[in-house]
Amino acid sequence: MNSFEGTKVLMALMGMDIGGAETHVLELCKALKDRGLDVHVVSNGGIYENDLVEHGIKHHHAPMHNKKPANLISSYKILEKVIREHDINLVHAHARIPAFLCGLLQKKVGFVFVTTAHAHFNNALAYRLLTNFGDASLAVAEDIKENLIKNYRMNPQDAFLTINGINMDTFGVNADYSGISSEFDLSADNKTIVNVSRMDKDMSHAAHRLIEIAPSIHEKDPNCRIIIVGGGNDLDAVSAKAEVVNSALNLQKVIVTGTRTDVSKFLGMADIFVGVSRSALEAMACAKPVILAGGQGYLGLFEPSMKEVAVKTNFTCRGHSEVTQEALRRDVLALMDMPADKMAELGNFAQEMVKTEYSVDKMAKDAIELYHAVRKPRKATDALISGYYGSNNHGDDALLRSVVEDLREIDPNIRISVISKRPKETEGIYNVKTLYRFNLPAIIRALKQTNLLIMGGGSLIQDLTSTRSLVYYTFVMKRAAKNRAKIMLYANGIGPLTEDKNKRRAVDALEKAEEITLRDGGSLQTLENLRLKNSNVQVTADAAFRFRQADQEGAKALLNKIHLVGNKYFCVSLRGWRSLKDDFITEMAVFCDHMMEKHGLAPLFIPMQPSNDAEISTKIMEKIRYKGYYLEDEFTIEEVLAIIGGAEFMLGMRLHSIIYAANAGTPVVGLVYDPKVSAMMEDLGQTTYTNLEDISAMRLIVLSEKVMKNRDEIVEQLTQKTAVLADKSEKNAKIAYNIISRDLF
């Protein structure tokens, strides 16, 4: 995933009609959108608007196409409205007027501001004073970059190079131009010389010279046609000159099309292309021989020896001699005489150059590199994770592992700190910085130097365990808010909250969260009952649903060590709990004996937190008449997934034993000591659970017989459910990283 996914970018330019800068912006917007950025465009609109909309990019109209005071004021207001309403955090301007307005707004609104320089700007003092290139700028040619540094005194570290990226899917050798041939009454005998340019007075030189040498071209090949594509303020003059030539030759020798969006078809049809800049690169992408001629100069036939000089000016011929009839006639006629294999060789060279050096992918990477360069200075830590970590609780440790791994999958260089009861142990396992859970001064200092506090997984906002833990976690959240760190609850369970003061305490802290993702629908209902006003709440899934891989070899070694390999078994995951009935141990033992007598299934006790789970498991094992098994050694998530996957079913009290079983496709009988267990069973589509106060051997037998009888159906259902929940779980890290990324602009 791209590290800028979710970043909100505004592209500001004068218009979206035919032109090199406009096409550049169109392709860049589409490429950034495909990389997950949220892209908006503000301009005076034009022919490319539909292309933006079809790609899911929002276009906003603003009259930035000229310097009329009324239009400038209107555009300023529109830009401010779009930036504020859509929470834009990076603005990328592509011309002097948009850059001027965005530079003013940056001081008022506050956002990162960058530009792209597509041409040489007027260096007169008045223009220099009104020109704003933002925090950094991209230049589409080396000489433009040099101009920014020399005449606009830009820091060389803030000036970057980019290219006009060409979409090879649009411009290629297989373009279907049959419709064009039919439209302009062209046959297979008609060779074509194509010029594509904006037909403005300062850019239409090549078109005029082509028309002027049309009689010479006609003399060489009466069937050859000249096609001039583009619109602008000089189009009428170009058309009138073409009509004079056509009348003199008594045929439609020169075809003037005006503005077109199907430029790729004209280039696909061309035998020779005459033009500059992006249009020349597009023709090269179509493997056409190109004569570089434009309003800023003339270089002539593009061949390998010319590459260096052409690249320096971005194929504009800037600074070179002007286009003359003599030079253009010489090169056009020379190409018309050139053998077909030599022309193909020139076209293939040009196409390969575009493919390797002028791709849209490279253009997008150039922009993202610029965005990286202008990030705000990063705080010491990107994410500080708080949870019930370092207490040797397998479920909570799995949550921490999932959070850390998923964030690093997005950004391998992300800097993570974790609050832990055993900081050195946590640091060694997860390769993170750590803080001791009860070193409050250190935690407060860390909250000042982090972009995001992640309340990582589990049921942190509840008072069922104790009010003390709730006070601790809400304290951390409130200090984070005070220190202006963003807060995210990461796939949390909420509740139960039994005391009114604790409900108020929880709501006060939760209102400060930037995002709240929940692991189940029951937690959402709890927040609704609390009348939480924070609307940034969504149900995703527990982070442990990300674990899908099983370690069969490791599991086999563990089972072999306790002499359970080859035997049938069911898994049991219990915890000590204050409300267990006096006969709980006896009832559990009777149930275990029944499963062995009737089905030959041995109980395998899996301690998710040995300090809490060992005693209750041992007492039951001592009570049963047949042999029970206990997984004493430490085990990995992958190993326990394989072990549970080999079981007939899971008798689970611990929440994450249920999630592991679901991931492994193993049916579950749930023992509800906390509403989170029943909520999880419901989310998994399972009804085979019972409350602690209702537990009896007979009740467990009925439920276990039900899951074994319907095992195939349940396995299929769990497979489908967990696949969906794994996808939902993946969203948690993306949401977290988007918050971090937003804070970097």
XYZ file of C-alpha atoms in Angstrom:
745
model
C 0.000 0.000 0.000
C 1.208 3.483 -0.773
C 2.185 5.458 2.323
C 0.147 8.442 1.066
C -3.103 6.512 0.696
C -5.969 8.647 1.965
C -4.020 11.911 1.645
C -6.304 14.638 0.301
C -4.698 16.492 -2.599
C -6.072 19.482 -4.483
C -4.787 20.161 -8.013
C -5.267 23.807 -9.028
C -4.830 24.930 -12.632
C -6.288 27.440 -15.074
C -8.419 25.061 -17.138
C -8.877 21.509 -18.374
C -8.898 22.066 -22.135
C -6.404 20.611 -24.624
C -2.819 21.440 -23.666
C 0.386 19.900 -22.387
C 0.003 21.053 -18.770
C -3.652 20.039 -18.740
C -2.914 16.537 -20.048
C -0.055 16.278 -17.538
C -2.443 17.082 -14.691
C -5.096 14.688 -16.012
C -2.697 11.730 -16.124
C -1.107 12.657 -12.784
C -4.497 12.892 -11.072
C -5.541 9.491 -12.400
C -2.250 7.904 -11.328
C -2.430 9.382 -7.805
C -6.061 8.319 -7.492
C -5.063 4.767 -8.441
C -2.487 4.877 -5.639
C -5.170 5.625 -3.058
C -4.915 9.408 -2.764
C -8.127 11.429 -2.551
C -7.722 13.864 -5.466
C -9.749 17.015 -6.191
C -9.261 19.428 -9.102
C -10.141 23.122 -9.252
C -10.052 24.867 -12.648
C -12.142 26.774 -15.134
C -13.102 23.426 -16.635
C -12.865 22.172 -20.156
C -12.861 19.176 -22.394
C -11.001 16.894 -19.951
C -13.544 17.283 -17.142
C -15.371 14.112 -18.130
C -12.130 12.123 -18.029
C -11.620 13.229 -14.424
C -15.162 12.409 -13.367
C -15.070 8.992 -15.060
C -11.994 8.196 -12.969
C -13.748 9.174 -9.730
C -11.997 12.543 -9.380
C -14.095 15.506 -8.266
C -13.797 18.679 -10.363
C -14.733 22.103 -8.942
C -15.218 25.135 -11.216
C -13.326 28.376 -10.573
C -12.577 31.098 -13.176
C -8.769 30.958 -12.880
C -8.244 31.282 -16.637
C -7.449 35.016 -16.534
C -6.384 37.864 -14.208
C -9.661 39.789 -14.089
C -10.107 41.026 -10.482
C -13.645 39.646 -10.219
C -12.473 36.212 -11.351
C -9.528 36.253 -8.947
C -11.791 37.102 -6.002
C -14.323 34.443 -6.994
C -11.594 31.829 -7.472
C -10.062 32.658 -4.086
C -13.396 32.061 -2.357
C -14.053 28.831 -4.251
C -10.582 27.485 -3.458
C -10.989 28.280 0.232
C -14.399 26.599 0.338
C -13.151 23.422 -1.362
C -10.056 23.223 0.850
C -12.048 23.647 4.057
C -15.056 21.480 3.167
C -12.958 18.563 1.913
C -10.248 18.863 4.578
C -7.522 19.221 1.925
C -4.036 18.901 3.412
C -1.867 19.288 0.291
C -2.396 21.751 -2.565
C -0.547 21.318 -5.870
C -0.782 24.290 -8.263
C 0.129 24.194 -11.959
C 0.184 27.788 -13.206
C 0.976 31.316 -11.997
C -2.600 32.433 -11.232
C -3.597 29.308 -9.243
C -0.233 29.383 -7.442
C -0.690 33.051 -6.504
C -4.143 32.412 -5.036
C -3.118 29.219 -3.239
C -0.088 30.989 -1.778
C -2.392 33.579 -0.221
C -4.709 30.891 1.112
C -1.881 28.860 2.633
C -1.237 31.633 5.163
C -4.916 31.790 6.082
C -5.984 28.136 6.067
C -2.758 26.228 6.621
C -1.809 23.385 4.285
C 1.264 22.112 2.494
C 1.622 23.918 -0.828
C 3.655 22.742 -3.845
C 3.738 23.629 -7.523
C 4.771 22.307 -10.905
C 6.492 24.671 -13.334
C 5.509 23.626 -16.860
C 7.275 26.465 -18.699
C 9.594 29.453 -18.272
C 7.834 32.231 -16.384
C 8.287 35.908 -17.198
C 11.227 37.101 -15.089
C 10.188 40.754 -14.876
C 10.340 42.088 -11.320
C 6.568 42.615 -11.027
C 5.907 39.028 -12.067
C 8.582 37.653 -9.770
C 7.025 39.429 -6.797
C 3.604 37.943 -7.570
C 4.825 34.404 -8.249
C 4.657 31.800 -5.491
C 6.232 28.391 -6.040
C 5.128 27.051 -2.649
C 7.110 24.957 -0.217
C 8.772 23.131 -3.122
C 8.330 22.774 -6.854
C 8.602 20.270 -9.670
C 10.023 21.412 -13.002
C 9.257 19.494 -16.191
C 12.650 20.324 -17.724
C 16.194 20.957 -16.555
C 16.312 24.499 -17.930
C 13.057 25.341 -16.118
C 14.562 24.084 -12.863
C 17.661 26.207 -13.500
C 15.405 29.228 -14.080
C 13.620 28.682 -10.749
C 16.922 28.586 -8.915
C 18.613 31.449 -10.774
C 15.829 33.971 -11.348
C 13.386 33.126 -8.571
C 16.091 32.320 -6.008
C 14.548 28.980 -5.104
C 16.575 26.819 -2.753
C 18.036 24.031 -4.926
C 16.865 21.523 -2.308
C 13.278 22.620 -2.969
C 13.469 22.266 -6.761
C 12.742 18.818 -8.181
C 12.651 17.421 -11.709
C 9.750 15.526 -13.208
C 8.602 14.436 -16.643
C 5.476 14.560 -18.771
C 4.277 11.028 -18.177
C 2.702 9.357 -21.201
C -0.039 6.755 -20.848
C 1.194 3.849 -22.961
C -2.258 2.251 -22.817
C -3.706 5.267 -24.635
C -0.851 6.034 -27.001
C 0.446 2.969 -28.773
C 0.848 1.222 -32.089
C -2.590 -0.380 -32.059
C -4.800 2.723 -32.069
C -7.991 2.269 -34.092
C -8.279 5.303 -36.367
C -10.806 3.925 -38.861
C -13.372 6.469 -37.685
C -10.932 9.317 -38.347
C -10.211 8.058 -41.848
C -13.909 7.895 -42.583
C -14.632 11.294 -41.037
C -12.040 13.069 -43.185
C -12.452 10.902 -46.304
C -8.952 9.433 -46.164
C -7.937 6.211 -47.880
C -5.107 3.743 -47.353
C -3.206 5.558 -50.137
C -3.112 8.786 -48.162
C 0.098 9.244 -46.182
C -0.402 11.739 -43.349
C 1.725 14.392 -41.667
C 0.138 15.308 -38.326
C 0.701 18.372 -36.160
C -0.909 18.574 -32.695
C -0.608 21.793 -30.714
C -2.568 24.510 -29.041
C -3.363 26.926 -31.854
C -2.460 30.094 -29.965
C -0.425 32.817 -31.647
C 2.720 32.008 -29.690
C 2.468 28.248 -30.312
C 1.123 27.776 -33.856
C 4.389 28.426 -35.746
C 4.812 24.819 -36.866
C 1.241 24.714 -38.196
C 1.806 27.850 -40.269
C 5.108 26.581 -41.685
C 3.543 23.217 -42.555
C 0.783 24.929 -44.507
C 3.336 27.111 -46.283
C 5.333 24.081 -47.494
C 2.182 22.125 -48.439
C 2.777 22.737 -52.208
C 6.238 21.150 -51.939
C 4.783 18.186 -50.073
C 2.066 17.884 -52.728
C 4.659 17.917 -55.470
C 6.500 15.075 -53.702
C 3.370 13.027 -52.990
C -0.048 14.214 -54.223
C -1.736 11.650 -51.945
C -0.092 12.940 -48.779
C -2.342 14.908 -46.427
C -1.447 17.396 -43.668
C -3.656 17.222 -40.560
C -3.509 20.019 -37.982
C -5.149 19.275 -34.601
C -5.841 21.768 -31.809
C -7.765 24.895 -30.930
C -6.808 28.364 -29.720
C -6.843 32.070 -30.457
C -4.973 31.602 -33.755
C -7.184 28.808 -35.088
C -9.096 31.097 -37.483
C -5.860 32.348 -39.052
C -4.533 28.795 -39.412
C -7.806 27.642 -40.993
C -7.887 30.589 -43.399
C -4.314 29.933 -44.561
C -5.172 26.246 -45.090
C -8.184 27.158 -47.207
C -6.021 29.315 -49.484
C -3.645 26.392 -50.097
C -6.503 23.919 -50.586
C -8.159 26.218 -53.118
C -4.901 26.650 -55.013
C -4.352 22.857 -55.155
C -8.042 22.205 -55.717
C -8.192 19.481 -53.034
C -8.357 19.083 -49.269
C -4.591 18.957 -48.864
C -4.570 20.512 -45.361
C -7.182 19.375 -42.834
C -7.693 21.603 -39.773
C -9.717 19.784 -37.116
C -9.891 22.268 -34.250
C -10.011 20.972 -30.663
C -10.202 17.164 -30.335
C -10.042 14.708 -27.431
C -9.184 11.712 -29.625
C -5.615 12.854 -30.286
C -4.341 9.280 -29.901
C -6.222 8.278 -33.062
C -4.619 11.023 -35.144
C -1.198 10.043 -33.835
C -1.911 6.395 -34.531
C -2.755 7.299 -38.136
C 0.288 9.577 -38.673
C 3.214 8.617 -40.876
C 5.166 11.685 -39.746
C 4.583 13.892 -36.703
C 5.554 17.559 -36.477
C 5.342 19.244 -33.079
C 6.845 19.591 -29.621
C 6.540 18.817 -25.932
C 3.915 16.340 -24.703
C 2.377 15.886 -28.141
C 5.775 14.902 -29.511
C 6.233 12.386 -26.677
C 2.762 10.969 -27.362
C 3.683 10.534 -31.036
C 6.919 8.832 -29.976
C 4.889 6.480 -27.774
C 3.058 5.520 -30.960
C 6.468 4.736 -32.575
C 6.199 7.610 -35.065
C 9.169 9.502 -36.546
C 9.065 13.013 -35.086
C 10.242 16.422 -36.279
C 10.603 18.714 -33.263
C 9.213 22.114 -34.289
C 7.226 24.588 -32.207
C 6.640 28.124 -31.066
C 9.856 28.238 -29.019
C 12.268 26.832 -31.579
C 13.304 24.117 -33.981
C 15.469 21.017 -33.546
C 14.375 18.956 -36.533
C 14.268 15.184 -36.925
C 14.500 13.424 -33.554
C 17.133 10.727 -33.540
C 19.456 9.204 -30.881
C 22.156 11.882 -31.238
C 19.585 14.584 -30.428
C 18.245 13.028 -27.227
C 20.355 14.962 -24.710
C 19.601 18.402 -26.108
C 15.896 17.589 -26.571
C 15.496 16.280 -23.023
C 17.060 19.407 -21.500
C 14.155 21.551 -22.755
C 11.502 18.837 -22.338
C 11.243 18.499 -26.153
C 10.072 22.123 -26.536
C 13.116 23.332 -28.599
C 13.264 26.280 -26.200
C 16.211 28.542 -26.946
C 16.927 27.089 -30.381
C 16.475 28.702 -33.821
C 12.936 29.408 -34.944
C 10.952 27.238 -37.331
C 11.611 28.192 -40.951
C 10.069 26.956 -44.180
C 13.470 25.875 -45.471
C 14.396 23.757 -42.444
C 10.980 22.156 -42.124
C 10.748 21.448 -45.881
C 14.199 19.836 -45.841
C 13.401 17.466 -42.954
C 9.870 16.570 -44.064
C 10.978 15.701 -47.592
C 13.961 13.766 -46.239
C 11.607 11.652 -44.126
C 9.304 11.085 -47.090
C 12.312 9.709 -48.993
C 13.544 7.582 -46.089
C 13.243 3.775 -46.420
C 10.450 2.226 -44.365
C 12.838 0.173 -42.205
C 14.848 3.274 -41.286
C 11.674 5.163 -40.326
C 10.556 2.191 -38.217
C 13.954 2.189 -36.516
C 13.556 5.851 -35.525
C 10.015 5.227 -34.296
C 11.012 2.200 -32.237
C 13.900 4.084 -30.602
C 11.561 6.910 -29.613
C 8.884 4.540 -28.316
C 11.344 2.617 -26.131
C 12.639 5.879 -24.675
C 9.125 6.997 -23.730
C 8.282 3.607 -22.268
C 11.350 3.513 -20.007
C 11.854 7.194 -19.150
C 8.509 8.984 -19.597
C 5.928 6.699 -17.993
C 2.945 7.909 -15.995
C 4.199 5.726 -13.150
C 7.455 7.697 -12.992
C 5.570 11.001 -13.101
C 3.422 9.892 -10.159
C 6.496 8.741 -8.224
C 8.116 12.140 -8.833
C 5.084 13.852 -7.321
C 5.004 11.520 -4.324
C 8.726 12.087 -3.772
C 7.964 15.807 -3.659
C 5.146 15.196 -1.186
C 7.535 13.228 1.022
C 9.997 16.113 0.935
C 7.469 18.657 2.195
C 5.999 16.666 5.055
C 5.955 18.446 8.377
C 8.810 17.510 10.694
C 7.845 14.174 12.191
C 7.439 13.761 15.905
C 9.629 11.272 17.740
C 7.029 8.521 17.383
C 4.428 7.901 14.706
C 2.253 5.688 16.917
C 2.183 5.045 20.663
C 0.197 1.877 21.425
C -1.556 1.403 24.757
C -3.204 -1.844 25.856
C -3.011 -4.808 28.191
C 0.454 -5.794 27.008
C 3.326 -7.553 28.740
C 1.034 -9.586 31.013
C 1.632 -12.898 29.249
C -1.898 -12.869 27.858
C -1.843 -14.678 24.527
C -4.894 -12.888 23.155
C -3.668 -9.377 23.910
C -0.165 -10.188 22.695
C -1.725 -11.407 19.437
C -3.502 -8.069 19.105
C -0.246 -6.177 19.575
C 1.499 -8.342 17.007
C -1.306 -7.755 14.507
C -1.254 -3.972 14.997
C 2.528 -3.754 14.651
C 2.750 -6.082 11.645
C -0.147 -4.451 9.784
C 1.271 -0.943 10.274
C 4.717 -2.071 9.140
C 3.186 -3.706 6.095
C 1.957 -0.245 5.105
C 5.155 1.574 6.052
C 8.216 -0.514 6.990
C 9.838 2.597 8.477
C 7.002 3.542 10.812
C 8.193 4.342 14.333
C 6.194 2.566 17.021
C 6.316 2.737 20.814
C 4.357 0.440 23.139
C 3.271 0.830 26.752
C 3.908 -2.533 28.437
C 4.016 -4.157 31.854
C 7.239 -5.905 30.777
C 8.857 -3.322 28.485
C 12.157 -5.138 27.855
C 10.358 -8.346 26.912
C 7.953 -6.505 24.591
C 10.815 -4.578 23.002
C 12.701 -7.800 22.283
C 9.725 -9.594 20.745
C 8.303 -6.819 18.572
C 11.354 -4.610 17.926
C 9.606 -1.485 19.205
C 10.433 1.210 21.693
C 8.709 0.609 25.019
C 7.589 2.396 28.163
C 6.741 0.872 31.530
C 2.999 0.780 32.087
C 3.123 2.668 35.368
C 5.840 5.212 34.545
C 3.302 7.987 34.097
C 5.801 10.864 33.681
C 7.489 8.985 30.808
C 4.113 8.214 29.231
C 3.062 11.868 29.435
C 6.324 12.929 27.762
C 5.813 10.323 25.043
C 2.291 11.586 24.374
C 3.768 14.992 23.541
C 6.001 13.398 20.916
C 3.633 11.066 19.079
C 1.362 11.625 16.116
C -1.186 9.029 17.190
C -2.180 7.218 20.380
C -3.576 3.805 19.472
C -5.751 2.203 22.114
C -4.879 -1.200 20.781
C -7.463 -3.914 20.764
C -9.183 -5.705 23.600
C -11.812 -4.388 25.989
C -10.105 -1.391 27.531
C -13.160 0.795 28.086
C -15.062 -1.316 30.638
C -15.415 -1.670 34.399
C -16.226 -5.381 34.558
C -12.605 -6.176 35.402
C -12.188 -3.115 37.623
C -12.753 0.612 37.743
C -9.022 1.032 38.226
C -8.186 -0.184 34.713
C -10.827 2.123 33.205
C -9.379 5.087 35.098
C -5.925 4.235 33.780
C -6.915 4.006 30.107
C -9.128 7.089 30.123
C -6.327 9.010 31.840
C -3.935 8.095 29.006
C -6.510 9.190 26.413
C -7.195 12.519 28.113
C -3.492 13.300 28.429
C -3.066 12.505 24.747
C -5.817 14.965 23.843
C -4.300 17.599 26.115
C -0.960 17.151 24.335
C -2.674 17.352 20.906
C -1.938 13.779 19.922
C -4.594 12.147 17.761
C -6.407 9.198 19.380
C -7.731 6.026 17.766
C -9.526 3.115 19.400
C -8.268 0.187 17.340
C -10.849 -2.620 16.993
C -11.916 -2.234 20.610
C -14.662 -3.885 22.538
C -16.665 -1.412 24.625
C -18.252 -2.279 27.953
C -19.737 -3.436 30.116
C -19.934 -0.149 32.001
C -21.994 -0.631 35.122
C -21.465 2.504 37.213
C -22.784 5.913 36.164
C -19.535 7.691 37.016
C -17.644 5.238 34.825
C -20.052 5.790 31.962
C -19.404 9.534 32.189
C -15.671 8.916 32.466
C -15.737 6.730 29.346
C -17.838 9.132 27.270
C -15.599 12.065 28.195
C -12.539 10.184 26.904
C -14.228 8.696 23.825
C -15.447 12.090 22.623
C -11.782 13.042 22.174
C -10.992 10.187 19.754
C -10.210 10.941 16.124
C -11.458 7.499 15.056
C -13.142 4.630 16.863
C -13.182 1.195 15.263
C -15.051 -1.566 17.049
C -14.694 -5.316 16.903
C -18.384 -6.183 17.203
C -21.910 -4.859 16.859
C -22.533 -5.176 20.601
C -19.891 -2.525 21.276
C -21.611 -0.198 18.832
C -24.882 -0.697 20.674
C -23.108 0.154 23.932
C -21.884 3.454 22.490
C -25.356 4.238 21.196
C -26.773 3.570 24.653
C -24.156 5.938 26.082
C -25.360 8.595 23.599
C -21.846 9.256 22.362
C -21.762 12.327 20.118
C -18.534 11.349 18.351
C -19.629 10.266 14.866
C -16.271 8.819 13.762
C -17.284 5.299 14.746
C -17.395 2.148 12.632
C -17.490 -1.589 13.194
C -14.512 -3.390 11.670
C -13.267 -6.616 13.265
C -10.873 -7.857 15.924
C -7.231 -7.559 14.897
C -6.700 -11.279 15.565
C -8.775 -12.148 12.488
C -5.684 -11.203 10.494
C -3.987 -14.443 11.582
C -4.776 -17.173 9.079
C -1.579 -19.220 8.685
C -1.130 -22.446 10.650
C 2.205 -24.066 11.587
C 1.502 -27.771 11.245
C 5.054 -28.900 12.010
C 5.289 -26.792 15.149
C 1.886 -28.010 16.299
C 2.835 -31.635 15.716
C 5.967 -31.187 17.860
C 3.938 -29.723 20.718
C 1.295 -32.459 20.553
C 3.976 -35.125 20.354
C 5.599 -33.762 23.504
C 2.378 -34.255 25.485
C 1.705 -37.619 23.761
C -1.456 -36.481 21.988
C -0.356 -37.085 18.389
C -2.752 -39.463 16.652
C -5.505 -39.097 19.246
C -8.812 -37.336 18.756
C -9.388 -34.335 20.975
C -11.361 -31.194 21.628
C -9.857 -27.947 22.940
C -10.755 -26.166 26.170
C -9.829 -22.567 26.991
C -10.969 -21.363 30.422
C -10.039 -18.575 32.787
C -10.431 -18.038 36.486
C -13.458 -15.868 37.194
C -15.038 -14.579 40.368
C -18.602 -15.637 39.511
C -17.893 -19.313 38.754
C -20.415 -21.575 40.472
C -19.216 -23.938 43.152
C -20.008 -26.947 40.987
C -18.328 -25.546 37.861
C -15.295 -27.802 38.130
C -17.428 -30.896 38.753
C -19.754 -30.178 35.842
C -16.812 -29.577 33.530
C -15.183 -32.839 34.600
C -18.405 -34.797 34.001
C -18.640 -33.256 30.544
C -15.033 -34.155 29.700
C -15.597 -37.770 30.836
C -18.716 -37.988 28.675
C -16.844 -36.809 25.573
C -14.211 -39.499 26.065
C -16.708 -42.279 26.815
C -19.072 -41.540 23.941
C -16.794 -40.056 21.247
C -13.256 -40.953 22.287
C -12.384 -37.243 22.468
C -9.721 -36.185 24.980
C -9.803 -32.648 26.425
C -6.790 -30.475 25.553
C -6.561 -27.441 27.849
C -4.975 -24.375 26.229
C -3.962 -21.623 28.687
C -4.229 -18.241 26.971
C -2.892 -16.550 30.137
C -1.213 -19.223 32.288
C -1.119 -17.075 35.429
C -4.909 -16.894 35.329
C -5.893 -20.051 33.457
C -3.617 -22.771 34.865
C -5.324 -23.241 38.212
C -8.862 -23.760 36.919
C -7.618 -26.073 34.149
C -5.536 -28.147 36.564
C -8.421 -28.586 39.007
C -10.670 -29.934 36.252
C -7.965 -32.303 35.002
C -7.573 -33.650 38.532
C -11.308 -34.275 38.719
C -11.854 -36.181 35.452
C -11.571 -39.982 35.392
C -9.844 -40.143 32.019
C -6.629 -38.452 30.957
C -6.679 -34.750 30.147
C -3.925 -32.875 28.343
C -2.457 -29.478 29.057
C -0.395 -27.322 26.653
C 2.342 -26.285 29.059
C 4.958 -24.955 26.651
C 4.746 -21.507 25.153
C 3.179 -21.605 21.709
C 2.974 -19.291 18.738
C -0.235 -18.119 17.125
C 0.528 -20.224 14.059
C 1.090 -23.327 16.214
C -2.096 -22.915 18.226
C -4.099 -22.303 15.040
C -2.887 -25.665 13.743
C -3.628 -27.401 17.054
C -7.144 -25.950 17.255
C -7.640 -26.734 13.573
C -7.094 -30.426 14.367
C -9.692 -30.454 17.149
C -13.279 -31.634 16.844
C -14.472 -28.401 18.452
C -13.406 -25.646 20.881
C -14.988 -25.131 24.288
C -14.015 -21.508 24.684
C -14.371 -19.016 27.470
C -11.458 -16.833 26.395
C -12.470 -14.518 23.555
C -9.378 -15.087 21.456
C -9.634 -18.846 21.779
C -12.967 -18.429 19.990
C -11.411 -16.204 17.315
C -8.535 -18.653 16.816
C -11.028 -21.494 16.440
C -13.051 -19.517 13.914
C -9.886 -18.716 11.932
C -9.008 -22.422 11.961
C -12.520 -23.409 10.845
C -13.251 -25.251 14.087
C -16.774 -25.125 15.608
C -17.130 -23.433 18.991
C -19.146 -23.895 22.148
C -18.905 -20.513 23.847
C -18.911 -19.913 27.602
C -20.112 -16.379 28.265
C -18.526 -14.662 31.259
C -18.539 -11.250 29.521
C -20.948 -9.878 26.875
C -18.023 -9.685 24.463
C -18.121 -13.480 24.136
C -21.775 -13.645 23.114
C -21.269 -10.631 20.818
C -18.420 -12.421 19.054
C -20.413 -15.644 18.706
C -23.277 -13.680 17.171
C -20.922 -11.930 14.742
C -19.673 -15.375 13.719
C -23.246 -16.508 13.128
C -23.041 -19.078 15.946
C -25.734 -19.753 18.555
C -23.979 -22.543 20.477
C -23.096 -20.600 23.615
C -24.288 -20.447 27.194
C -23.896 -18.114 30.155
C -21.711 -19.146 33.093
C -24.670 -19.323 35.468
C -26.415 -21.793 33.166
C -23.493 -24.171 32.757
C -24.059 -27.820 33.495
C -22.613 -30.986 32.051
C -25.916 -31.714 30.314
C -26.088 -28.218 28.792
C -22.552 -28.575 27.422
C -23.309 -32.040 26.066
C -26.348 -30.728 24.167
C -24.340 -27.866 22.636
C -21.331 -30.028 21.749
C -23.522 -32.688 20.128
C -25.120 -29.937 18.071
C -21.794 -28.594 16.752
C -20.507 -32.096 15.960
C -23.706 -33.065 14.186
C -23.607 -29.910 12.029
C -19.829 -29.692 11.802
C -19.513 -29.455 8.005
C -22.127 -26.737 7.767
C -20.540 -24.774 10.625
C -17.049 -25.058 9.149
C -18.283 -23.665 5.843
C -20.076 -20.837 7.627
C -17.008 -19.967 9.711
C -14.802 -19.978 6.625
C -17.059 -17.450 4.939
C -17.491 -15.289 8.042
C -13.822 -15.126 8.959
C -12.813 -14.202 5.406
C -15.120 -11.181 5.622
C -13.915 -10.309 9.119
C -10.265 -10.577 8.062
C -10.931 -8.005 5.332
C -12.675 -5.727 7.823
C -9.813 -6.152 10.271
C -7.339 -4.990 7.638
C -9.096 -1.618 7.564
C -7.951 -0.835 11.115
C -4.304 -0.309 10.188
C -5.232 1.674 7.078
C -7.378 4.022 9.158
C -4.586 4.418 11.721
C -1.975 5.154 9.095
C -4.227 7.640 7.327
C -4.451 9.605 10.589
C -0.667 9.556 10.922
C -0.240 10.645 7.294
C -2.708 13.504 7.659
C -0.726 14.800 10.601
C 2.393 14.977 8.424
C 0.938 17.718 6.207
